[in-house]
Short mmCIF file of C-alpha atoms in Angstrom, two decimals:
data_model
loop_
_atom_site.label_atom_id
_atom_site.label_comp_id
_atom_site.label_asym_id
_atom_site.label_seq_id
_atom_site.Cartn_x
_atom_site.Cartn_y
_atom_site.Cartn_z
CA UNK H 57 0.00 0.00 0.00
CA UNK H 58 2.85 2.97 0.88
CA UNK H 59 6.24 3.15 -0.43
CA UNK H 60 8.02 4.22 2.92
CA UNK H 61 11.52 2.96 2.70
CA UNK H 62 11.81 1.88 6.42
CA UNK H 63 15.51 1.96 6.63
CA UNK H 64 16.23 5.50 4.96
CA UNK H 65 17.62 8.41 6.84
CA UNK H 66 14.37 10.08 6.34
CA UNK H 67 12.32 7.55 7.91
CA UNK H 68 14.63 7.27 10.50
CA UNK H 69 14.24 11.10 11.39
CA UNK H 70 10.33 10.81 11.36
CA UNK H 71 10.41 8.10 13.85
CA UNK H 72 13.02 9.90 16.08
CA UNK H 73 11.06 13.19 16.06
CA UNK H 74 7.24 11.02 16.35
CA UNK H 75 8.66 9.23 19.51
CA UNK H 76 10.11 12.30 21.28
CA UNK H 77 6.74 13.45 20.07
CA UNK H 78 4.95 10.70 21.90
CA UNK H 79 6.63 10.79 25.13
CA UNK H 80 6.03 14.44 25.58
CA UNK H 81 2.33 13.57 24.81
CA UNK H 82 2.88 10.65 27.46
CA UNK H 83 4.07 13.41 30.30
CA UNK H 84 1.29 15.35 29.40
CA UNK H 85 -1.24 12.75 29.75
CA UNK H 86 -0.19 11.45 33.37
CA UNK H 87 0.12 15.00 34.33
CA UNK H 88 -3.72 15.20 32.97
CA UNK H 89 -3.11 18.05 30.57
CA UNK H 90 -5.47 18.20 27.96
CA UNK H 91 -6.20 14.12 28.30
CA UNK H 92 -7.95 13.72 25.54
CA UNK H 93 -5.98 15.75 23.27
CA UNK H 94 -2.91 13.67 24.25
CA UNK H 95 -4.88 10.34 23.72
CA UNK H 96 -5.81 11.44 20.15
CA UNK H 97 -2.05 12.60 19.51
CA UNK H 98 -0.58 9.24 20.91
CA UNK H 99 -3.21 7.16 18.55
CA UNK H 100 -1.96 9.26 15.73
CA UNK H 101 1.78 9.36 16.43
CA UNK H 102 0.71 5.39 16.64
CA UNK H 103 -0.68 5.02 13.06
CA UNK H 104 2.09 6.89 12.36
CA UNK H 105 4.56 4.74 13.39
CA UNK H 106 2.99 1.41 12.23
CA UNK H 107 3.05 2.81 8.05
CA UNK H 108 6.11 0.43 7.33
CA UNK H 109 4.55 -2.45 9.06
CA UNK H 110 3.40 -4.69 6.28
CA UNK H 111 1.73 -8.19 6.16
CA UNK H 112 4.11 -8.81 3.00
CA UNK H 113 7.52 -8.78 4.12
CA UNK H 114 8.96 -12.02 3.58
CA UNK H 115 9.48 -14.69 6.35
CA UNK H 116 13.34 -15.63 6.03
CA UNK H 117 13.50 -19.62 7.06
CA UNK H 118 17.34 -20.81 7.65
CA UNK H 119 17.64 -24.47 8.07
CA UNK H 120 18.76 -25.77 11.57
CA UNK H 121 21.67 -27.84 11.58
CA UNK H 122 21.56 -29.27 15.53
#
């Protein structure tokens, strides 16, 4: 579905900045500013996060030789 390359340097600055992003949201949260404003940012930073996931990647099987 997306064409993210998960291991470039661009992707890897997204992440960096979206978690740094998160964990502020996560101090905000348990100091109960805003709640549900950090909720919705944590879900979004979330979806955010999961765009290189993919059901597709292969499975790589090496053969045990015990």
């Amino acid at each position: 579905m997306n064409q993210i390359d998960k291991h470039s340097e661009t992707w890897l600055a997204v992440t960096e900045w979206a978690q740094s992003q998160r964990l502020e949201a996560i101090e905000s949260l348990i100091a109960n500013q805003e709640s549900e404003r950090q909720r919705g940012k944590i879900d979004l930073i979330n979806q955010l996060l999961c765009l290189t996931d993919t059901e597709d990647d292969p499975v790589i099987v090496s053969d045990s030789y015990s």
